[in-house]
Amino acid sequence: MHRTRSSFVALGLITVLLAACGTPAASTPPSAAPGAAAPSQDAAAIIADLEAKTREEGALNSYGMPPDWTNFGAIWDKFLPKYGLTHTDTDMSSAEEIQKFDAEKNNPVADIGDIGIQFGPVAVTAGAVEAYKPTRWDLIPDYAKDPDGYWMCWYTGTVSFAVNTALVPNVPRTWADLLKPEYKGQVAISDPRNSGQGAMTVLAANVANGGDETNLDPGFAYFEKMNAAGNFTPVAPSKANVEKGEAPIAILWDYNALPMRDELGAVSPAVPIEVVIPSDGTTQAPYCHIINKYAAHPNAAKLFREYILTDEAQILQAEKYARPLVEGVEIPAELAAKFPPPEAYESVKPINDWKAAADAVARLATEWAIEVGT
């Protein structure tokens, strides 16, 4: 799972670059898109060429794509052996991934990364990413991709609560509930200053309290109240911390909370976890694939982008509750039955203006500690 520790180097980068960003749908690339596949090219020929070059490269390394995040473990197991690739991943936040791409340009470590959509324009502005439009490019919604191919989203999730009911028998159902004294020292969130999950946690609470992506003040006010009440716990919202009781209420993407429910429910003795989609409002957002402009294995990076848009990869992610973004991919019925019922998601309030959302994230980077006091 993505780390939630604060990185002051990454924070500085995000503070500067997010303030300069525009909407993801209209980001301005720093240069042409030499890696983008021409629409007229035959898809099979493109794939065959990438496969041959990938086998020659022999490796693919990543940042922020650990095996327990949206079933990356199964995806790596399918992709890497097919092409004889070695692989290493170093887990880190969205902000840190971009900072590392830029800092390591003379000696690149990772070829690819996985970042929250609000960080896509940051990566473009930093000049740290390479453009590539895969052959299924047209099946990705316009809002979920850079028009020049510098970033591309491929799965989405909803902000939820994971509650250890052995320790919290009175399960909170709303953001308002989380402010109650009975939850003192029990609520864990990711750091919103450098984590996509953390930033969207704040935006979710914000919409539940009457705000939207153009007005973050209700979200700041909400978390100021939570901090004043002493309900925060200063640990990461990880499976281990939920299990041990150090974070009996964790605010997470549903695709992190639901696997936690399944895995802790299968241990002996079982740790009961209930996943709640807050009924007073929440939001959802996708994560994006980026290719390091300085990648040591650029063809393997492009081929992996091709692979993650296949039906196989999209359904593998759905097995860990990440919802596919590729048009036409359907989650099998037996798998869909494991998700919360559709009515649980009726409280979701989508983000309509991603430029404003990027501006809101910039505010989090600079104002979170001042406004909330953490």
GROMACS .gro file of C-alpha atoms in nm:
model
  374
    1MET     CA    1   0.000   0.000   0.000
    2HIS     CA    2   0.123   0.349  -0.077
    3ARG     CA    3   0.318   0.497   0.213
    4THR     CA    4   0.170   0.796   0.387
    5ARG     CA    5   0.476   0.953   0.544
    6SER     CA    6   0.535   1.319   0.457
    7SER     CA    7   0.816   1.396   0.215
    8PHE     CA    8   0.924   1.757   0.236
    9VAL     CA    9   1.113   1.738  -0.093
   10ALA     CA   10   0.806   1.599  -0.267
   11LEU     CA   11   0.584   1.848  -0.088
   12GLY     CA   12   0.789   2.135  -0.220
   13LEU     CA   13   0.766   2.002  -0.574
   14ILE     CA   14   0.390   1.958  -0.551
   15THR     CA   15   0.338   2.301  -0.399
   16VAL     CA   16   0.510   2.468  -0.692
   17LEU     CA   17   0.389   2.248  -0.975
   18LEU     CA   18   0.028   2.195  -0.876
   19ALA     CA   19  -0.019   2.568  -0.856
   20ALA     CA   20   0.089   2.589  -1.218
   21CYS     CA   21  -0.128   2.305  -1.344
   22GLY     CA   22  -0.435   2.323  -1.559
   23THR     CA   23  -0.712   2.071  -1.607
   24PRO     CA   24  -0.606   1.715  -1.688
   25ALA     CA   25  -0.811   1.732  -2.005
   26ALA     CA   26  -0.616   2.029  -2.131
   27SER     CA   27  -0.267   2.000  -1.986
   28THR     CA   28   0.010   2.151  -2.193
   29PRO     CA   29   0.291   1.905  -2.272
   30PRO     CA   30   0.649   2.028  -2.244
   31SER     CA   31   0.734   1.878  -2.583
   32ALA     CA   32   0.589   1.674  -2.866
   33ALA     CA   33   0.469   1.319  -2.806
   34PRO     CA   34   0.728   1.108  -2.987
   35GLY     CA   35   0.614   0.785  -2.823
   36ALA     CA   36   0.247   0.812  -2.914
   37ALA     CA   37   0.120   0.537  -3.142
   38ALA     CA   38  -0.029   0.668  -3.465
   39PRO     CA   39  -0.397   0.570  -3.494
   40SER     CA   40  -0.343   0.439  -3.849
   41GLN     CA   41  -0.085   0.182  -3.742
   42ASP     CA   42  -0.195  -0.178  -3.716
   43ALA     CA   43  -0.243  -0.268  -3.349
   44ALA     CA   44  -0.103  -0.620  -3.385
   45ALA     CA   45   0.212  -0.487  -3.552
   46ILE     CA   46   0.260  -0.229  -3.277
   47ILE     CA   47   0.230  -0.494  -3.008
   48ALA     CA   48   0.461  -0.738  -3.188
   49ASP     CA   49   0.729  -0.473  -3.226
   50LEU     CA   50   0.705  -0.375  -2.858
   51GLU     CA   51   0.718  -0.740  -2.751
   52ALA     CA   52   1.040  -0.802  -2.942
   53LYS     CA   53   1.205  -0.490  -2.800
   54THR     CA   54   1.079  -0.566  -2.450
   55ARG     CA   55   1.239  -0.911  -2.452
   56GLU     CA   56   1.568  -0.745  -2.543
   57GLU     CA   57   1.540  -0.497  -2.256
   58GLY     CA   58   1.486  -0.773  -2.000
   59ALA     CA   59   1.352  -0.565  -1.710
   60LEU     CA   60   1.073  -0.335  -1.597
   61ASN     CA   61   1.094  -0.140  -1.271
   62SER     CA   62   0.824   0.061  -1.100
   63TYR     CA   63   0.742   0.306  -0.825
   64GLY     CA   64   0.421   0.295  -0.623
   65MET     CA   65   0.293  -0.036  -0.764
   66PRO     CA   66   0.330  -0.288  -0.477
   67PRO     CA   67   0.174  -0.634  -0.508
   68ASP     CA   68  -0.102  -0.565  -0.255
   69TRP     CA   69  -0.231  -0.250  -0.432
   70THR     CA   70  -0.520  -0.327  -0.673
   71ASN     CA   71  -0.386  -0.677  -0.741
   72PHE     CA   72  -0.058  -0.566  -0.892
   73GLY     CA   73   0.092  -0.890  -0.765
   74ALA     CA   74  -0.127  -1.096  -0.999
   75ILE     CA   75  -0.069  -0.852  -1.283
   76TRP     CA   76   0.308  -0.877  -1.244
   77ASP     CA   77   0.280  -1.257  -1.233
   78LYS     CA   78   0.097  -1.256  -1.566
   79PHE     CA   79   0.305  -0.996  -1.747
   80LEU     CA   80   0.666  -1.038  -1.639
   81PRO     CA   81   0.729  -1.410  -1.710
   82LYS     CA   82   0.574  -1.381  -2.055
   83TYR     CA   83   0.860  -1.155  -2.164
   84GLY     CA   84   1.136  -1.281  -1.936
   85LEU     CA   85   1.150  -0.959  -1.734
   86THR     CA   86   1.301  -0.893  -1.395
   87HIS     CA   87   1.117  -0.642  -1.177
   88THR     CA   88   1.156  -0.432  -0.866
   89ASP     CA   89   0.904  -0.195  -0.710
   90THR     CA   90   0.960   0.073  -0.450
   91ASP     CA   91   0.642   0.190  -0.284
   92MET     CA   92   0.592   0.563  -0.244
   93SER     CA   93   0.332   0.836  -0.275
   94SER     CA   94   0.223   0.998  -0.601
   95ALA     CA   95   0.422   1.311  -0.523
   96GLU     CA   96   0.736   1.117  -0.445
   97GLU     CA   97   0.715   0.919  -0.769
   98ILE     CA   98   0.725   1.235  -0.978
   99GLN     CA   99   1.006   1.383  -0.771
  100LYS     CA  100   1.210   1.063  -0.809
  101PHE     CA  101   1.162   1.051  -1.188
  102ASP     CA  102   1.305   1.401  -1.212
  103ALA     CA  103   1.581   1.365  -0.952
  104GLU     CA  104   1.710   1.039  -1.100
  105LYS     CA  105   1.707   1.142  -1.465
  106ASN     CA  106   2.082   1.083  -1.503
  107ASN     CA  107   2.057   0.739  -1.345
  108PRO     CA  108   1.693   0.628  -1.376
  109VAL     CA  109   1.566   0.357  -1.145
  110ALA     CA  110   1.196   0.316  -1.224
  111ASP     CA  111   1.042   0.300  -1.570
  112ILE     CA  112   0.678   0.346  -1.471
  113GLY     CA  113   0.460   0.468  -1.186
  114ASP     CA  114   0.101   0.482  -1.064
  115ILE     CA  115  -0.034   0.819  -0.945
  116GLY     CA  116  -0.363   0.983  -0.855
  117ILE     CA  117  -0.529   1.169  -1.143
  118GLN     CA  118  -0.479   1.504  -0.970
  119PHE     CA  119  -0.104   1.449  -0.997
  120GLY     CA  120  -0.111   1.382  -1.373
  121PRO     CA  121  -0.070   1.747  -1.471
  122VAL     CA  122   0.206   1.778  -1.210
  123ALA     CA  123   0.405   1.509  -1.387
  124VAL     CA  124   0.358   1.684  -1.722
  125THR     CA  125   0.462   2.023  -1.585
  126ALA     CA  126   0.769   1.864  -1.427
  127GLY     CA  127   0.872   1.730  -1.767
  128ALA     CA  128   0.926   1.390  -1.605
  129VAL     CA  129   0.700   1.170  -1.817
  130GLU     CA  130   0.702   1.023  -2.169
  131ALA     CA  131   0.397   1.020  -2.394
  132TYR     CA  132   0.251   0.699  -2.532
  133LYS     CA  133  -0.099   0.632  -2.661
  134PRO     CA  134  -0.173   0.258  -2.649
  135THR     CA  135  -0.381   0.082  -2.911
  136ARG     CA  136  -0.695   0.086  -2.690
  137TRP     CA  137  -0.656   0.457  -2.619
  138ASP     CA  138  -1.000   0.543  -2.753
  139LEU     CA  139  -1.164   0.316  -2.495
  140ILE     CA  140  -1.049   0.537  -2.205
  141PRO     CA  141  -1.284   0.826  -2.110
  142ASP     CA  142  -1.153   1.166  -2.214
  143TYR     CA  143  -1.145   1.299  -1.857
  144ALA     CA  144  -0.916   1.011  -1.755
  145LYS     CA  145  -0.628   1.076  -1.995
  146ASP     CA  146  -0.391   1.348  -2.106
  147PRO     CA  147  -0.477   1.442  -2.466
  148ASP     CA  148  -0.116   1.392  -2.571
  149GLY     CA  149  -0.066   1.062  -2.391
  150TYR     CA  150   0.153   1.178  -2.103
  151TRP     CA  151  -0.068   1.004  -1.846
  152MET     CA  152  -0.359   0.764  -1.866
  153CYS     CA  153  -0.595   0.638  -1.596
  154TRP     CA  154  -0.708   0.278  -1.597
  155TYR     CA  155  -0.899   0.205  -1.276
  156THR     CA  156  -1.104   0.395  -1.023
  157GLY     CA  157  -1.217   0.370  -0.663
  158THR     CA  158  -1.440   0.529  -0.399
  159VAL     CA  159  -1.340   0.673  -0.061
  160SER     CA  160  -1.470   0.445   0.217
  161PHE     CA  161  -1.428   0.354   0.584
  162ALA     CA  162  -1.274   0.022   0.695
  163VAL     CA  163  -1.387  -0.048   1.052
  164ASN     CA  164  -1.254  -0.315   1.288
  165THR     CA  165  -1.587  -0.408   1.446
  166ALA     CA  166  -1.423  -0.613   1.721
  167LEU     CA  167  -1.291  -0.283   1.855
  168VAL     CA  168  -1.556  -0.045   1.721
  169PRO     CA  169  -1.894  -0.215   1.771
  170ASN     CA  170  -2.087   0.105   1.696
  171VAL     CA  171  -1.987   0.138   1.331
  172PRO     CA  172  -1.976   0.497   1.196
  173ARG     CA  173  -2.195   0.539   0.889
  174THR     CA  174  -2.128   0.902   0.805
  175TRP     CA  175  -1.855   1.162   0.820
  176ALA     CA  176  -2.060   1.333   1.090
  177ASP     CA  177  -2.039   1.016   1.299
  178LEU     CA  178  -1.658   1.025   1.289
  179LEU     CA  179  -1.660   1.345   1.496
  180LYS     CA  180  -1.825   1.172   1.794
  181PRO     CA  181  -1.621   1.143   2.117
  182GLU     CA  182  -1.648   0.763   2.114
  183TYR     CA  183  -1.402   0.753   1.821
  184LYS     CA  184  -1.126   0.945   2.000
  185GLY     CA  185  -0.782   0.840   1.872
  186GLN     CA  186  -0.927   0.587   1.627
  187VAL     CA  187  -0.943   0.750   1.281
  188ALA     CA  188  -0.649   0.713   1.041
  189ILE     CA  189  -0.607   0.886   0.705
  190SER     CA  190  -0.327   0.906   0.451
  191ASP     CA  191  -0.130   1.231   0.443
  192PRO     CA  192  -0.330   1.452   0.204
  193ARG     CA  193  -0.025   1.663   0.122
  194ASN     CA  194   0.152   1.395  -0.077
  195SER     CA  195  -0.090   1.103  -0.116
  196GLY     CA  196  -0.361   1.069  -0.379
  197GLN     CA  197  -0.567   0.861  -0.136
  198GLY     CA  198  -0.521   1.123   0.135
  199ALA     CA  199  -0.610   1.414  -0.091
  200MET     CA  200  -0.928   1.243  -0.207
  201THR     CA  201  -1.019   1.164   0.155
  202VAL     CA  202  -1.031   1.537   0.219
  203LEU     CA  203  -1.228   1.602  -0.100
  204ALA     CA  204  -1.475   1.328  -0.003
  205ALA     CA  205  -1.535   1.478   0.342
  206ASN     CA  206  -1.557   1.817   0.174
  207VAL     CA  207  -1.845   1.716  -0.055
  208ALA     CA  208  -2.022   1.549   0.238
  209ASN     CA  209  -2.014   1.883   0.418
  210GLY     CA  210  -2.145   2.098   0.136
  211GLY     CA  211  -1.826   2.176  -0.053
  212ASP     CA  212  -1.707   2.081  -0.397
  213GLU     CA  213  -1.380   2.089  -0.586
  214THR     CA  214  -1.408   2.468  -0.621
  215ASN     CA  215  -1.461   2.523  -0.247
  216LEU     CA  216  -1.242   2.329  -0.005
  217ASP     CA  217  -1.329   2.531   0.304
  218PRO     CA  218  -1.591   2.285   0.440
  219GLY     CA  219  -1.332   2.008   0.420
  220PHE     CA  220  -1.073   2.210   0.609
  221ALA     CA  221  -1.333   2.299   0.872
  222TYR     CA  222  -1.437   1.936   0.908
  223PHE     CA  223  -1.087   1.803   0.968
  224GLU     CA  224  -1.009   2.094   1.201
  225LYS     CA  225  -1.300   1.969   1.413
  226MET     CA  226  -1.173   1.611   1.395
  227ASN     CA  227  -0.827   1.718   1.504
  228ALA     CA  228  -0.965   1.931   1.786
  229ALA     CA  229  -1.175   1.637   1.904
  230GLY     CA  230  -0.864   1.420   1.921
  231ASN     CA  231  -1.014   1.159   1.692
  232PHE     CA  232  -0.711   1.129   1.462
  233THR     CA  233  -0.460   0.853   1.524
  234PRO     CA  234  -0.109   0.938   1.397
  235VAL     CA  235  -0.051   0.612   1.208
  236ALA     CA  236  -0.106   0.497   0.852
  237PRO     CA  237  -0.443   0.345   0.754
  238SER     CA  238  -0.276   0.010   0.685
  239LYS     CA  239  -0.407  -0.344   0.720
  240ALA     CA  240  -0.160  -0.414   1.001
  241ASN     CA  241  -0.269  -0.107   1.196
  242VAL     CA  242  -0.638  -0.183   1.149
  243GLU     CA  243  -0.581  -0.541   1.263
  244LYS     CA  244  -0.375  -0.443   1.569
  245GLY     CA  245  -0.619  -0.172   1.669
  246GLU     CA  246  -0.381   0.117   1.622
  247ALA     CA  247  -0.614   0.242   1.348
  248PRO     CA  248  -0.948   0.071   1.407
  249ILE     CA  249  -1.114   0.313   1.164
  250ALA     CA  250  -0.921   0.365   0.841
  251ILE     CA  251  -1.030   0.590   0.558
  252LEU     CA  252  -0.926   0.425   0.233
  253TRP     CA  253  -1.014   0.360  -0.126
  254ASP     CA  254  -1.273   0.083  -0.136
  255TYR     CA  255  -1.026  -0.124  -0.338
  256ASN     CA  256  -0.794  -0.114  -0.035
  257ALA     CA  257  -1.067  -0.160   0.226
  258LEU     CA  258  -1.251  -0.453   0.065
  259PRO     CA  259  -0.942  -0.677   0.022
  260MET     CA  260  -0.858  -0.592   0.384
  261ARG     CA  261  -1.202  -0.718   0.483
  262ASP     CA  262  -1.152  -1.042   0.291
  263GLU     CA  263  -0.796  -1.107   0.410
  264LEU     CA  264  -0.849  -1.030   0.779
  265GLY     CA  265  -1.172  -1.225   0.775
  266ALA     CA  266  -0.978  -1.532   0.661
  267VAL     CA  267  -0.715  -1.531   0.937
  268SER     CA  268  -0.752  -1.731   1.258
  269PRO     CA  269  -0.894  -1.589   1.469
  270ALA     CA  270  -1.081  -1.376   1.218
  271VAL     CA  271  -1.067  -0.998   1.246
  272PRO     CA  272  -1.411  -0.865   1.146
  273ILE     CA  273  -1.393  -0.566   0.913
  274GLU     CA  274  -1.693  -0.375   0.785
  275VAL     CA  275  -1.653  -0.150   0.482
  276VAL     CA  276  -1.876   0.157   0.482
  277ILE     CA  277  -1.951   0.391   0.193
  278PRO     CA  278  -2.046   0.701   0.395
  279SER     CA  279  -2.410   0.780   0.337
  280ASP     CA  280  -2.373   1.157   0.375
  281GLY     CA  281  -2.144   1.178   0.074
  282THR     CA  282  -1.817   1.061  -0.075
  283THR     CA  283  -1.635   1.080  -0.404
  284GLN     CA  284  -1.431   0.866  -0.638
  285ALA     CA  285  -1.125   0.915  -0.856
  286PRO     CA  286  -0.901   0.716  -1.088
  287TYR     CA  287  -0.532   0.640  -1.076
  288CYS     CA  288  -0.303   0.694  -1.372
  289HIS     CA  289  -0.015   0.515  -1.538
  290ILE     CA  290   0.294   0.723  -1.611
  291ILE     CA  291   0.610   0.638  -1.804
  292ASN     CA  292   0.940   0.787  -1.693
  293LYS     CA  293   1.077   1.021  -1.961
  294TYR     CA  294   1.422   0.886  -1.877
  295ALA     CA  295   1.320   0.517  -1.852
  296ALA     CA  296   1.597   0.261  -1.894
  297HIS     CA  297   1.340   0.017  -2.037
  298PRO     CA  298   1.105   0.236  -2.244
  299ASN     CA  299   0.960  -0.039  -2.461
  300ALA     CA  300   0.874  -0.258  -2.164
  301ALA     CA  301   0.705   0.048  -2.012
  302LYS     CA  302   0.495   0.102  -2.325
  303LEU     CA  303   0.407  -0.265  -2.355
  304PHE     CA  304   0.292  -0.268  -1.994
  305ARG     CA  305   0.063   0.025  -2.073
  306GLU     CA  306  -0.080  -0.184  -2.356
  307TYR     CA  307  -0.130  -0.479  -2.122
  308ILE     CA  308  -0.311  -0.295  -1.843
  309LEU     CA  309  -0.587  -0.198  -2.086
  310THR     CA  310  -0.657  -0.559  -2.183
  311ASP     CA  311  -0.970  -0.729  -2.052
  312GLU     CA  312  -0.748  -0.972  -1.862
  313ALA     CA  313  -0.565  -0.703  -1.667
  314GLN     CA  314  -0.878  -0.499  -1.605
  315ILE     CA  315  -1.058  -0.801  -1.456
  316LEU     CA  316  -0.752  -0.895  -1.250
  317GLN     CA  317  -0.776  -0.552  -1.091
  318ALA     CA  318  -1.147  -0.596  -1.033
  319GLU     CA  319  -1.065  -0.911  -0.835
  320LYS     CA  320  -0.926  -0.670  -0.575
  321TYR     CA  321  -1.220  -0.431  -0.619
  322ALA     CA  322  -1.065  -0.168  -0.848
  323ARG     CA  323  -1.328  -0.073  -1.104
  324PRO     CA  324  -1.221  -0.094  -1.470
  325LEU     CA  325  -1.212   0.224  -1.678
  326VAL     CA  326  -1.182   0.059  -2.021
  327GLU     CA  327  -1.508   0.090  -2.210
  328GLY     CA  328  -1.681  -0.244  -2.262
  329VAL     CA  329  -1.504  -0.439  -1.987
  330GLU     CA  330  -1.762  -0.607  -1.766
  331ILE     CA  331  -1.696  -0.741  -1.418
  332PRO     CA  332  -1.808  -1.107  -1.400
  333ALA     CA  333  -2.132  -1.152  -1.203
  334GLU     CA  334  -1.977  -1.372  -0.933
  335LEU     CA  335  -1.710  -1.107  -0.875
  336ALA     CA  336  -1.953  -0.815  -0.884
  337ALA     CA  337  -2.152  -0.986  -0.607
  338LYS     CA  338  -1.859  -0.935  -0.367
  339PHE     CA  339  -1.875  -0.556  -0.402
  340PRO     CA  340  -2.104  -0.349  -0.179
  341PRO     CA  341  -2.451  -0.325  -0.336
  342PRO     CA  342  -2.506  -0.053  -0.597
  343GLU     CA  343  -2.730   0.142  -0.360
  344ALA     CA  344  -2.435   0.187  -0.123
  345TYR     CA  345  -2.273   0.402  -0.390
  346GLU     CA  346  -2.571   0.633  -0.434
  347SER     CA  347  -2.399   0.884  -0.204
  348VAL     CA  348  -2.106   0.923  -0.445
  349LYS     CA  349  -2.068   1.278  -0.574
  350PRO     CA  350  -1.839   1.281  -0.876
  351ILE     CA  351  -1.578   1.547  -0.937
  352ASN     CA  352  -1.679   1.748  -1.242
  353ASP     CA  353  -1.391   1.994  -1.269
  354TRP     CA  354  -1.051   1.830  -1.244
  355LYS     CA  355  -0.869   2.161  -1.288
  356ALA     CA  356  -1.039   2.284  -0.974
  357ALA     CA  357  -0.955   1.953  -0.805
  358ALA     CA  358  -0.587   2.005  -0.891
  359ASP     CA  359  -0.608   2.355  -0.744
  360ALA     CA  360  -0.765   2.206  -0.430
  361VAL     CA  361  -0.476   1.962  -0.397
  362ALA     CA  362  -0.237   2.256  -0.426
  363ARG     CA  363  -0.417   2.415  -0.133
  364LEU     CA  364  -0.379   2.095   0.067
  365ALA     CA  365  -0.006   2.097   0.008
  366THR     CA  366   0.034   2.450   0.139
  367GLU     CA  367  -0.253   2.499   0.386
  368TRP     CA  368  -0.332   2.163   0.549
  369ALA     CA  369  -0.114   2.211   0.856
  370ILE     CA  370  -0.225   2.572   0.897
  371GLU     CA  371  -0.599   2.509   0.856
  372VAL     CA  372  -0.625   2.175   1.035
  373GLY     CA  373  -0.342   2.199   1.285
  374THR     CA  374  -0.168   1.869   1.209
   0.00000   0.00000   0.00000
